[in-house]
CSV table of C-alpha atoms and ligand atoms in Angstrom, one decimal:
chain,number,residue,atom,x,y,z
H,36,UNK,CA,12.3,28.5,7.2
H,37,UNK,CA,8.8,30.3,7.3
H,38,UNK,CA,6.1,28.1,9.0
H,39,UNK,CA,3.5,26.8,6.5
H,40,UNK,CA,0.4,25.9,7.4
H,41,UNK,CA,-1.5,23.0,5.6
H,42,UNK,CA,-5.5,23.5,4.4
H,43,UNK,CA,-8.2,22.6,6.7
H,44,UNK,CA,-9.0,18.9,7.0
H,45,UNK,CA,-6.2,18.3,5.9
H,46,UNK,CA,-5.6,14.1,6.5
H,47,UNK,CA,-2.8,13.3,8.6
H,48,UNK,CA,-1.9,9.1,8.8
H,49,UNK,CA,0.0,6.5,9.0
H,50,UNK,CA,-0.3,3.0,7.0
H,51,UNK,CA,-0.9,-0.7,7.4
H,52,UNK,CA,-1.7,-3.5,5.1
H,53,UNK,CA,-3.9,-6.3,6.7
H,54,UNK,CA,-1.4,-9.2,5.5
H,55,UNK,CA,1.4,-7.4,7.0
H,56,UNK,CA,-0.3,-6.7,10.6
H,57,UNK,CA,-2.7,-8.8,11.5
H,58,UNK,CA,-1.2,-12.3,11.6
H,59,UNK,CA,-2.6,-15.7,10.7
H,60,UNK,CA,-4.0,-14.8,7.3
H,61,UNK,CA,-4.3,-18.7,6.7
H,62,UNK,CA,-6.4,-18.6,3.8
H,63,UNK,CA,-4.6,-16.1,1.8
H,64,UNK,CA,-2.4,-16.7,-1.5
H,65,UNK,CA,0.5,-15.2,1.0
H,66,UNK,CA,0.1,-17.6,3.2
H,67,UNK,CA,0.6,-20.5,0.4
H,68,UNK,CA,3.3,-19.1,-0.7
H,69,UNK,CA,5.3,-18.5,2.1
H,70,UNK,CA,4.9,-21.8,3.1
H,71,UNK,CA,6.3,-23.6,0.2
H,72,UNK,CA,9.2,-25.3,-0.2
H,73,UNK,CA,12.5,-23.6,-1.4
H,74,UNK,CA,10.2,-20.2,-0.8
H,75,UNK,CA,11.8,-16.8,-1.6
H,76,UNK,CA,9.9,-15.5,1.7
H,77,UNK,CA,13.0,-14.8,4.0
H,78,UNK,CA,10.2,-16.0,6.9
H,79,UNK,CA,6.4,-16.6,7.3
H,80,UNK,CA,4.2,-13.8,8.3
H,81,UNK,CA,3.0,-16.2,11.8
H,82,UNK,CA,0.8,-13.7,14.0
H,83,UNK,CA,3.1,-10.6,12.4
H,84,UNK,CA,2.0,-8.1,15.0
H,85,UNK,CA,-0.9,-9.1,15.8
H,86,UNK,CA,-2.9,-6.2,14.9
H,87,UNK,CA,-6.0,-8.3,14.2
H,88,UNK,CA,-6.7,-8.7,17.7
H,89,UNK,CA,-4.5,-5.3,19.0
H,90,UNK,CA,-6.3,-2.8,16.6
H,91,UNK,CA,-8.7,-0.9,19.6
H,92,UNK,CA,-4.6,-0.3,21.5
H,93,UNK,CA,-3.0,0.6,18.1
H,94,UNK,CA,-5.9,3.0,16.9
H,95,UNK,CA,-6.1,4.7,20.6
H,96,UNK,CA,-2.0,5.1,20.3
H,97,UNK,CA,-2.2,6.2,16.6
H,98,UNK,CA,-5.3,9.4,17.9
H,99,UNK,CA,-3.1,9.5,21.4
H,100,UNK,CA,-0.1,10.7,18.8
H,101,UNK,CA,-1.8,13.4,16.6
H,102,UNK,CA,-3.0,11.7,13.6
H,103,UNK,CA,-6.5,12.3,12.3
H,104,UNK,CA,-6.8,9.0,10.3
H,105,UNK,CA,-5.5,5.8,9.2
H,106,UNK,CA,-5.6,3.8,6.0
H,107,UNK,CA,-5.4,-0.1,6.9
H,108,UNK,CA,-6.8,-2.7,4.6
H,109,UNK,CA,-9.3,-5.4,5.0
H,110,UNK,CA,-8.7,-8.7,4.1
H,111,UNK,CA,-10.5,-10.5,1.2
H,112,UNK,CA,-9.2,-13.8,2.3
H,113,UNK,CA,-11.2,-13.5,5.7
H,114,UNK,CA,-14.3,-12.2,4.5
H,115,UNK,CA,-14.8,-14.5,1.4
H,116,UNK,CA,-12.2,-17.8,2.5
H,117,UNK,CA,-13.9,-19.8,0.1
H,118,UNK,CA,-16.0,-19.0,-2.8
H,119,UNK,CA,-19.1,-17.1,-2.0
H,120,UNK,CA,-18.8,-18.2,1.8
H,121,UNK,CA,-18.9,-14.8,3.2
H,122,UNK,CA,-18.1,-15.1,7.0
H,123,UNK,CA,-19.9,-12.5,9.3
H,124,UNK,CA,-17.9,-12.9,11.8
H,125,UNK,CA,-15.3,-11.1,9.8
H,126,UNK,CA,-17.4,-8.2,8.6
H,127,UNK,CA,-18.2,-7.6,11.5
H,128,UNK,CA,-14.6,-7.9,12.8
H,129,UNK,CA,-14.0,-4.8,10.5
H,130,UNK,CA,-17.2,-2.7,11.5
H,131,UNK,CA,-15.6,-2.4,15.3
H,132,UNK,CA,-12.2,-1.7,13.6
H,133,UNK,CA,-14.1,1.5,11.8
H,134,UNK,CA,-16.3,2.0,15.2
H,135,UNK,CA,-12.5,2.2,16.9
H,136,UNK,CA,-11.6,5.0,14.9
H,137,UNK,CA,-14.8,6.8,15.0
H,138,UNK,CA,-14.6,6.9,19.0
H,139,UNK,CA,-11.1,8.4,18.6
H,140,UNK,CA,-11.5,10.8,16.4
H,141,UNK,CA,-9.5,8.9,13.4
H,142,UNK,CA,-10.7,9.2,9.5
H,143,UNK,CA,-10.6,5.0,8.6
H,144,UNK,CA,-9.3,4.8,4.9
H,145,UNK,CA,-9.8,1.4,4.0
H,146,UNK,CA,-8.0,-0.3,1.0
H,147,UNK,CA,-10.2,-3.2,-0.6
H,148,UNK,CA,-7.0,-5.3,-1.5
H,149,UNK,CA,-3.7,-5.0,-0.6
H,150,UNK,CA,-1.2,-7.2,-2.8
H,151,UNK,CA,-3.1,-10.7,-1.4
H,152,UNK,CA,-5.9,-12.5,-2.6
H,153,UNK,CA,-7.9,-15.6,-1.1
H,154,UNK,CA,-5.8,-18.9,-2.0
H,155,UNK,CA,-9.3,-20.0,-3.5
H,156,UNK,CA,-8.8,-17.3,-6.2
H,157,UNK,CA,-5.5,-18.6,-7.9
H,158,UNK,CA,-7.3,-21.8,-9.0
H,159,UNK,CA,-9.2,-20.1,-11.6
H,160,UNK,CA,-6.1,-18.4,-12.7
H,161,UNK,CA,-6.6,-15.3,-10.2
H,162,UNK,CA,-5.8,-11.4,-11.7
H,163,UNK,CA,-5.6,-13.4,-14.8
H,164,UNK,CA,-8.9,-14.3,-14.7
H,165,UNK,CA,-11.9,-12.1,-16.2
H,166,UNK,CA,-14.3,-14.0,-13.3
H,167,UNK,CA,-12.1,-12.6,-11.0
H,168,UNK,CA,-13.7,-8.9,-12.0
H,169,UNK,CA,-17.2,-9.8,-10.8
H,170,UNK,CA,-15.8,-11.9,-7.8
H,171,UNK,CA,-14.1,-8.6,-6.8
H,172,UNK,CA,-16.7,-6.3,-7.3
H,173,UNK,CA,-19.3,-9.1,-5.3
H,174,UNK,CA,-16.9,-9.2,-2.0
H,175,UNK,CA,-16.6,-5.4,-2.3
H,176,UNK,CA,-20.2,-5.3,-2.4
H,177,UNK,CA,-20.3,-7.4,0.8
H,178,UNK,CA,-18.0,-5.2,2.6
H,179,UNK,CA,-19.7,-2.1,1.9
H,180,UNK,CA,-23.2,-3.4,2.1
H,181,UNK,CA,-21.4,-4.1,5.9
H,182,UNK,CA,-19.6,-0.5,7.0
H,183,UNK,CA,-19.6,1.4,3.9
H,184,UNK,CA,-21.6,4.0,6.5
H,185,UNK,CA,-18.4,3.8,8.6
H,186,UNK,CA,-15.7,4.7,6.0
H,187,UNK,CA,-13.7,7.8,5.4
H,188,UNK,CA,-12.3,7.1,2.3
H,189,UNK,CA,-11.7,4.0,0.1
H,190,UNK,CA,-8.8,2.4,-1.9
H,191,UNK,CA,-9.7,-0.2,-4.2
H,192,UNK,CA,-6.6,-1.8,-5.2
H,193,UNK,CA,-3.3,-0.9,-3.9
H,194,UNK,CA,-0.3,-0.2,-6.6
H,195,UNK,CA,-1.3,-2.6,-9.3
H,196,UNK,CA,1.9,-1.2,-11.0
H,197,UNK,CA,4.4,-2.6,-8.5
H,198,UNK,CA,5.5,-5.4,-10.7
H,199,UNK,CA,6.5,-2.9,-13.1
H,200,UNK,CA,9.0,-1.3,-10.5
H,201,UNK,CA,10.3,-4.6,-9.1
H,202,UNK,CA,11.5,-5.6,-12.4
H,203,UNK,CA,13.3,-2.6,-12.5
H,204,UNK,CA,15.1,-3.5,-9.7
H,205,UNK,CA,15.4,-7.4,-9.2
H,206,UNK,CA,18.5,-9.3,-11.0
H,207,UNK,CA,16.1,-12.2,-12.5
H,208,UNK,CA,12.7,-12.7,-13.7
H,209,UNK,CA,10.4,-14.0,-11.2
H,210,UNK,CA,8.4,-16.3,-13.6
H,211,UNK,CA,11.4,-17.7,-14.7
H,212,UNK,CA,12.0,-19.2,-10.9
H,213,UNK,CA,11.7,-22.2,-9.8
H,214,UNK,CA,9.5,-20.7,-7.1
H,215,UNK,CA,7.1,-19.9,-9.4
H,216,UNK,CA,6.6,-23.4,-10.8
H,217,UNK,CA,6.2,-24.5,-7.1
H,218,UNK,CA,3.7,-21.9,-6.5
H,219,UNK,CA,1.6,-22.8,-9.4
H,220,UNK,CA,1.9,-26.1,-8.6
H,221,UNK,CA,0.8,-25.4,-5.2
H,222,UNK,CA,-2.5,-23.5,-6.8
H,223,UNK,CA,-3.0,-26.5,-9.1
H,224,UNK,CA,-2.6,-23.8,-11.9
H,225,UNK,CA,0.1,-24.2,-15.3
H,226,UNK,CA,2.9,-21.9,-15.4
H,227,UNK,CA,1.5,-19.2,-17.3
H,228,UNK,CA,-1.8,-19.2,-15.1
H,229,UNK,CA,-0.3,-18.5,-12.0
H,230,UNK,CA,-2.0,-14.5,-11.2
H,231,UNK,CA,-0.5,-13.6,-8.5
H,232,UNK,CA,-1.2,-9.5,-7.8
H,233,UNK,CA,1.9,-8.5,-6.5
H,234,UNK,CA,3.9,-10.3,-9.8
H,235,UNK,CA,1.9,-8.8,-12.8
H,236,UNK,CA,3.6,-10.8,-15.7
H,237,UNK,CA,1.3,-10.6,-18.5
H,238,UNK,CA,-0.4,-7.3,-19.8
H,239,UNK,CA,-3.9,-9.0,-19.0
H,240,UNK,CA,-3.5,-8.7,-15.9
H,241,UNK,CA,-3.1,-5.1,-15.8
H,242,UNK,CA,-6.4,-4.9,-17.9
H,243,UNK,CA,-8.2,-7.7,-15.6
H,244,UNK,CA,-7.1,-4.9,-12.4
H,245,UNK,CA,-7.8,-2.0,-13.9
H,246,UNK,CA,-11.1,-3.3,-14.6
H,247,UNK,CA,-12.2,-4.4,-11.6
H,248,UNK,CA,-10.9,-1.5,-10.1
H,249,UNK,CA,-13.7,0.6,-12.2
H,250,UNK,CA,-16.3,-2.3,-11.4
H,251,UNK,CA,-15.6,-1.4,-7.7
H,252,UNK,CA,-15.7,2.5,-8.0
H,253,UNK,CA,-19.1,2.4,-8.8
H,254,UNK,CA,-20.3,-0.4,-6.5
H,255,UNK,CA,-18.8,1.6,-3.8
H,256,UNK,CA,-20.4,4.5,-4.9
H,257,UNK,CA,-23.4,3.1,-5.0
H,258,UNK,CA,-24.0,3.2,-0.8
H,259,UNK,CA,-24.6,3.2,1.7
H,260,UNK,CA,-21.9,5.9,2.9
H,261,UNK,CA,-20.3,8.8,0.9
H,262,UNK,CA,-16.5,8.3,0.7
H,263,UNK,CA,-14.1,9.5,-2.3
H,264,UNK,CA,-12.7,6.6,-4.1
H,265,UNK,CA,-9.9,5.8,-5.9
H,266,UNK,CA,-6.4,3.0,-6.2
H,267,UNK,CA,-3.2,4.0,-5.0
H,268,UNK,CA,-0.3,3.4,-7.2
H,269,UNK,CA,3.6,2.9,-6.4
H,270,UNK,CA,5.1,6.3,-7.9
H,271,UNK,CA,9.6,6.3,-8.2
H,272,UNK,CA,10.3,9.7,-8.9
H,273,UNK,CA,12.2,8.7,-12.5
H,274,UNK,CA,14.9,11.3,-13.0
H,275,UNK,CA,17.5,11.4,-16.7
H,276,UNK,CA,21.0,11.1,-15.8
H,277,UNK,CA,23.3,12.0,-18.6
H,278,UNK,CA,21.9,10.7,-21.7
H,279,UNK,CA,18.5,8.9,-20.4
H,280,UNK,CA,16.0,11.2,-21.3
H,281,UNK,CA,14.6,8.6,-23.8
H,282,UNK,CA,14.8,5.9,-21.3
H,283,UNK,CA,13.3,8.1,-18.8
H,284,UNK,CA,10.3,8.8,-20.5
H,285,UNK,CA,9.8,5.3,-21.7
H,286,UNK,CA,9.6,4.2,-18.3
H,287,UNK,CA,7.4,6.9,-16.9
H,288,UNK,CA,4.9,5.9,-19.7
H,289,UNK,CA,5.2,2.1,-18.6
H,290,UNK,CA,5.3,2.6,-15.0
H,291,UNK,CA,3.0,5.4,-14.2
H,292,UNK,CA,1.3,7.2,-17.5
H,293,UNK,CA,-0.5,4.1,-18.7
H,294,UNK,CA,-2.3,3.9,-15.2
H,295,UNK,CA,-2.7,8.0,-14.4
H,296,UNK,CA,-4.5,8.4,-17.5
H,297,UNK,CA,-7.3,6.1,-17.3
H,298,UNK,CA,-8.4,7.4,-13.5
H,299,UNK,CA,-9.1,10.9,-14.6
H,300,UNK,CA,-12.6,10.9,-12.7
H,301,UNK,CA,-11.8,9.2,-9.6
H,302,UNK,CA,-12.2,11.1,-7.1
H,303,UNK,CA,-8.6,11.1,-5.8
H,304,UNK,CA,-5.5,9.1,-6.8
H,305,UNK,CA,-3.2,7.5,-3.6
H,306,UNK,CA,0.3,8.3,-4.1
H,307,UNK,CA,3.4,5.8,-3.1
H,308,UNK,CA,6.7,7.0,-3.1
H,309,UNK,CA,10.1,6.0,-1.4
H,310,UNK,CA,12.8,6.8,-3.5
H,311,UNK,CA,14.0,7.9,-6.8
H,312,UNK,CA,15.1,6.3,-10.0
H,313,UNK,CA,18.0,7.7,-12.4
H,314,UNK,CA,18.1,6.4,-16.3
H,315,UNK,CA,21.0,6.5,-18.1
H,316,UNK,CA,20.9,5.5,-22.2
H,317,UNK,CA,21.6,2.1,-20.8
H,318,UNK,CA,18.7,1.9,-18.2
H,319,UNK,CA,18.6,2.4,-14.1
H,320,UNK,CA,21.6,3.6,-12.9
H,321,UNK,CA,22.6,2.3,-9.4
H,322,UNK,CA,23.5,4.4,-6.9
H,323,UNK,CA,26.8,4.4,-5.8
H,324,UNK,CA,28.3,2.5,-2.7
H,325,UNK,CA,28.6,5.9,-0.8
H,326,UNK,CA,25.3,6.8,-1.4
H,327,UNK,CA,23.0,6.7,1.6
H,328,UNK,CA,20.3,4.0,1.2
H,329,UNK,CA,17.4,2.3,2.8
H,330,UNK,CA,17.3,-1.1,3.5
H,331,UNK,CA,15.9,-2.1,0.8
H,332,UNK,CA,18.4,-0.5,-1.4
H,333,UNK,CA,17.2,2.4,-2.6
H,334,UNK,CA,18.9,5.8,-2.0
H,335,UNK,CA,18.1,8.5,0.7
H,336,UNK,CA,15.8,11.0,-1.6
H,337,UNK,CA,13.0,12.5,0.7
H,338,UNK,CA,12.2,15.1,-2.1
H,339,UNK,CA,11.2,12.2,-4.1
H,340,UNK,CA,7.6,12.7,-3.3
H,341,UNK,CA,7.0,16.6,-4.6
H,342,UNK,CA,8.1,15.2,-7.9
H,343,UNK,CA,5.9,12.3,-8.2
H,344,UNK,CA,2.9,14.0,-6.7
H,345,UNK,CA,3.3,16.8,-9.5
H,346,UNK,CA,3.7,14.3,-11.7
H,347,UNK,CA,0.3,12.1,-11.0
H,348,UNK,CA,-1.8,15.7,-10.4
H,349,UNK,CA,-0.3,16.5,-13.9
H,350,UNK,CA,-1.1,13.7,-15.6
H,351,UNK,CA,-4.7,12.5,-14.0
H,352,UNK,CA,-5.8,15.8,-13.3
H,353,UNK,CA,-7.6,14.9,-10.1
H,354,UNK,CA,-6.9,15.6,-6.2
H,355,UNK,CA,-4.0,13.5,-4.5
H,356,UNK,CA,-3.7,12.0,-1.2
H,357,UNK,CA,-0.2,10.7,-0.2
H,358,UNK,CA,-1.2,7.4,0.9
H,359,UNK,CA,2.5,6.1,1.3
H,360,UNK,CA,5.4,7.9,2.1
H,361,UNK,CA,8.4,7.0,4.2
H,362,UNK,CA,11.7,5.3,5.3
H,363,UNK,CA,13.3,1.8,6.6
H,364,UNK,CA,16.3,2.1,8.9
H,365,UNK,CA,16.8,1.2,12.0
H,366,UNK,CA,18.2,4.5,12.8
H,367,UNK,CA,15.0,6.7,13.5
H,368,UNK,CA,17.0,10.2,13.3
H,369,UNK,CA,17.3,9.2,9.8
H,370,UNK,CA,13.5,8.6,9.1
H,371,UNK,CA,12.5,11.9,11.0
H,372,UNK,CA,14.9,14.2,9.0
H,373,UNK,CA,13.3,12.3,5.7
H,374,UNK,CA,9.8,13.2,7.2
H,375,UNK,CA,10.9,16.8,7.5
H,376,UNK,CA,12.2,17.1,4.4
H,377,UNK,CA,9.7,15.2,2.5
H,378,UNK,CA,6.8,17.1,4.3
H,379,UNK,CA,8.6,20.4,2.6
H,380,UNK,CA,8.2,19.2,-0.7
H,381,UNK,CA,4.5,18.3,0.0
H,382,UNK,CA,4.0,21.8,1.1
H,383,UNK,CA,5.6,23.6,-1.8
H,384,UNK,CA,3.2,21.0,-4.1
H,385,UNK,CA,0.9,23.2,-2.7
H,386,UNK,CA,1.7,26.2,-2.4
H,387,UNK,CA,2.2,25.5,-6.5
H,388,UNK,CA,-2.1,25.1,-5.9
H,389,UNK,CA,-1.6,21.5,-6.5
H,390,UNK,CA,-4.6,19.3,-4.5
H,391,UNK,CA,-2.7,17.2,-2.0
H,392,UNK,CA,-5.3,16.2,0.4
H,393,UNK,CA,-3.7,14.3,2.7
H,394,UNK,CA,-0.2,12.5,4.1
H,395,UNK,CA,-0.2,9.0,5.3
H,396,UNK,CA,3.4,7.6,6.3
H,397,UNK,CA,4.2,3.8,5.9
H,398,UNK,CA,4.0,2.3,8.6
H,399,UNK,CA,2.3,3.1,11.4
H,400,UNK,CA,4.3,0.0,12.9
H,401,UNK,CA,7.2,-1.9,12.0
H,402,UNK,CA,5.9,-5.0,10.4
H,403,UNK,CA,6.4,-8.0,7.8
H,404,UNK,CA,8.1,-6.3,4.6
H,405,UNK,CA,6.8,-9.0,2.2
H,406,UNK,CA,9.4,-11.4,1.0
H,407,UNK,CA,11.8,-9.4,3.0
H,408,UNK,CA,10.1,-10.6,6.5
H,409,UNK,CA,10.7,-8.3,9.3
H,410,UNK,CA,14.2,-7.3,8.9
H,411,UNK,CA,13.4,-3.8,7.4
H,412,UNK,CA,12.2,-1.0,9.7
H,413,UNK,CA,9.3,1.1,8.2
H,414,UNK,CA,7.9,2.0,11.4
H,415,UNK,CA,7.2,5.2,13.6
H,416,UNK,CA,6.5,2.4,15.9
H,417,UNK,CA,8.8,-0.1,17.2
H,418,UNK,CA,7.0,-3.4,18.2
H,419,UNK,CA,8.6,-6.1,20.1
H,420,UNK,CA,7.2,-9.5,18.4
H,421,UNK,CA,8.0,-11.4,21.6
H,422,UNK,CA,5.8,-9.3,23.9
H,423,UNK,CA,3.8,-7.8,21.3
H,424,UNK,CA,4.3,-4.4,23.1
H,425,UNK,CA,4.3,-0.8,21.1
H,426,UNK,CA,7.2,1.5,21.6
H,427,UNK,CA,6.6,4.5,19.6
H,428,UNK,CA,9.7,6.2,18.6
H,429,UNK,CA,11.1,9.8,18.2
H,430,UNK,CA,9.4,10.5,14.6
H,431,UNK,CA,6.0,9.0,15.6
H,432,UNK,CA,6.1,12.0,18.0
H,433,UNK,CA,7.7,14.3,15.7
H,434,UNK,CA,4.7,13.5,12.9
H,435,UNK,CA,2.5,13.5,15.9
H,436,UNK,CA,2.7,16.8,16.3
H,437,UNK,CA,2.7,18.4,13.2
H,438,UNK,CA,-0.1,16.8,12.8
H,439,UNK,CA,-1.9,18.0,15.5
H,440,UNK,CA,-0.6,21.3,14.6
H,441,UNK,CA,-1.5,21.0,10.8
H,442,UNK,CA,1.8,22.9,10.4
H,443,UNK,CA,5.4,22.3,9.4
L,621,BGC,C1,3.5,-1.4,-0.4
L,621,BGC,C2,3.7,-1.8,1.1
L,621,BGC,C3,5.2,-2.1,1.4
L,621,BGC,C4,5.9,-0.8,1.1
L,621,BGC,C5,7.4,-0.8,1.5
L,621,BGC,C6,4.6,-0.5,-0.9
L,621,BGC,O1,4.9,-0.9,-2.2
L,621,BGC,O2,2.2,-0.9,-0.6
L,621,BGC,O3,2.9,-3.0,1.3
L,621,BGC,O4,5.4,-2.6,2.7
L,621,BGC,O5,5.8,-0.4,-0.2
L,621,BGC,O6,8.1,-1.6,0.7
């Protein structure tokens, strides 16, 4: 294969999420919910990997690699833990996180909110909740008014269509739970009040995010700093198998269409993908048992990513940043060969002339997957959660350098 070499400043990263790093994020929804009793969370998050305090070791290793930037998120439910308390302390935590990648060279991309919300939030109802538009755009007013100087680039919400994906893929309605009365119990909130991000049941909710999402473009627009903008969305490449052309299309409207269309303007849009989907006349089909997958059940498709990056350029006509792309196994041979080949569709996106700005993998560490705890393996780094210690492994090195080469 011909070597390809990738535009100038082009952004080369690796991913976190604050509730899956930093540990302790006590007054987030999350943490409620992880908590209660007969919880679907296979374990709490505890310290996770303690990234909170470990950031200036994990930034240094992250530059030390060959990566040029890193997209983390801050977390709402430390800045604001109780209605218009904003805590200093906090803000300022997340000024030396951006002064940390400064001194090393790293791009910060910061993500407003990622999947979890201050606990205070769900009393009112949370994403379901029009107040929660100005409460949103307020704390991302605080932030910015804080390090907006500092930042690289900015995510305001990340994949507000996830629900839409999940319900593709779980057995049984997660409203219709048990859990879910607990949890709204919990919040003090009836059952069709509980707005929790990460579970978008009702269409309001989509308009309530989508909202606020344009309430924060502007405000961090408005300074101080001069980052690009935009929300990152969770993409499945959806492919027809025999018969599921209509079904395929359907879903593509629901899942990604309704949401590319209305952030034409933005000044990017944050691509997600892991896998692909196949649509029969029936709905998904599964892949079948011999089918390599990752452990979270989805098959082995590194190509996923050229299709879903055409697709969002295609549809909201504005530049795209790979902001998640990647594989859980806990054989890393597996995840470097996806890297390759996914990397190879990125680069023939653009030699098509499509805009892909930049390639962030998920994760920068292995970490808490979620409702899944820290069974699956997203990594390029290894952590040991008794010692805390990093142990990057062979595709960290491998992404490493082509990052530092800015060729494949
Ligand atoms: C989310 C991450 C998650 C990853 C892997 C994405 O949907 O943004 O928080 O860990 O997928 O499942």
């Amino acid at each position: 294969m011909k070597e390809f070499i990738f535009p100038k400043d082009f952004l080369w990263g690796a991913s976190t999420a604050a509730h899956q790093v930093e540990g302790n994020n006590i007054n987030s929804e999350s943490w409620v919910l992880e908590h209660l009793p007969g919880t679907i969370y296979a374990e709490p998050s505890g310290d996770a990997i303690d990234h909170y305090h470990r950031y200036p070791e994990d930034i240094a290793l992250l530059a030390e690699l060959g990566f040029n930037a890193y997209r983390f998120s801050i977390e709402w439910a430390r800045i604001e833990p109780e209605e218009s308390e904003f805590s200093y302390a906090e803000l300022e935590h997340y000024r030396q996180m951006l002064a940390a990648c400064h001194e090393h060279g790293i791009k910060p991309m910061v993500t407003f909110h990622h999947f979890t919300s201050p606990r205070w939030l769900m009393r009112d109802g949370g994403w379901l909740d029009e107040k929660t538009l100005e409460r949103f755009a307020r704390y991302c007013e605080r932030a910015t008014k804080h390090f907006g100087d500092l930042i690289g680039a900015a995510c305001t919400v990340n994949e507000p269509n996830i629900s839409m994906l999940l319900s593709k893929m779980l057995p049984f309605k997660i409203d219709e739970t048990p859990f879910w009365d607990t949890a709204a119990q919990a919040f003090g909130v009836s059952h069709d009040r509980l707005g929790l991000f990460q579970f978008v049941t009702q269409p309001r909710m989509r308009e309530v995010i989508l909202a606020a999402h344009r309430r924060a473009f502007d405000v961090l627009h408005s300074g101080p700093g001069n980052f690009p903008v935009g929300l990152t969305l969770a993409l499945v490449d959806i492919q027809a198998a025999e018969g599921g052309e209509g079904k395929s299309a359907e879903f593509q409207r629901e899942q990604s269409d309704v949401y590319l269309e209305q952030l034409r303007g933005d000044d990017f849009v944050g691509v997600q993908t892991y896998s692909r989907m196949m649509l029969g006349p029936d709905g998904m089909v599964k892949p079948g048992d011999d089918v390599e997958k990752n452990q979270m059940g989805e098959e082995y498709y590194p190509e996923a990513i050229g299709g879903t990056i055409r697709h969002a350029a295609q549809v909201a006509g504005i530049p795209v940043i790979v902001t998640e792309n990647g594989f859980s196994s806990s054989d890393d041979s597996r995840r470097l060969e996806y890297f390759q080949r996914a990397l190879r569709s990125v680069a023939s996106a653009l030699e098509d002339g499509i805009d892909v700005r930049g390639y962030f993998c998920w994760s920068a560490m292995d970490n808490f997957e979620w409702v899944s705890g820290f069974g699956p393996q997203f990594g390029i780094i290894a952590v040991d959660r008794e010692t805390q210690q990093r142990i990057p492994k062979p595709s960290a090195y491998w992404l490493g350098n082509v990052a530092r080469r800015n060729r494949l």
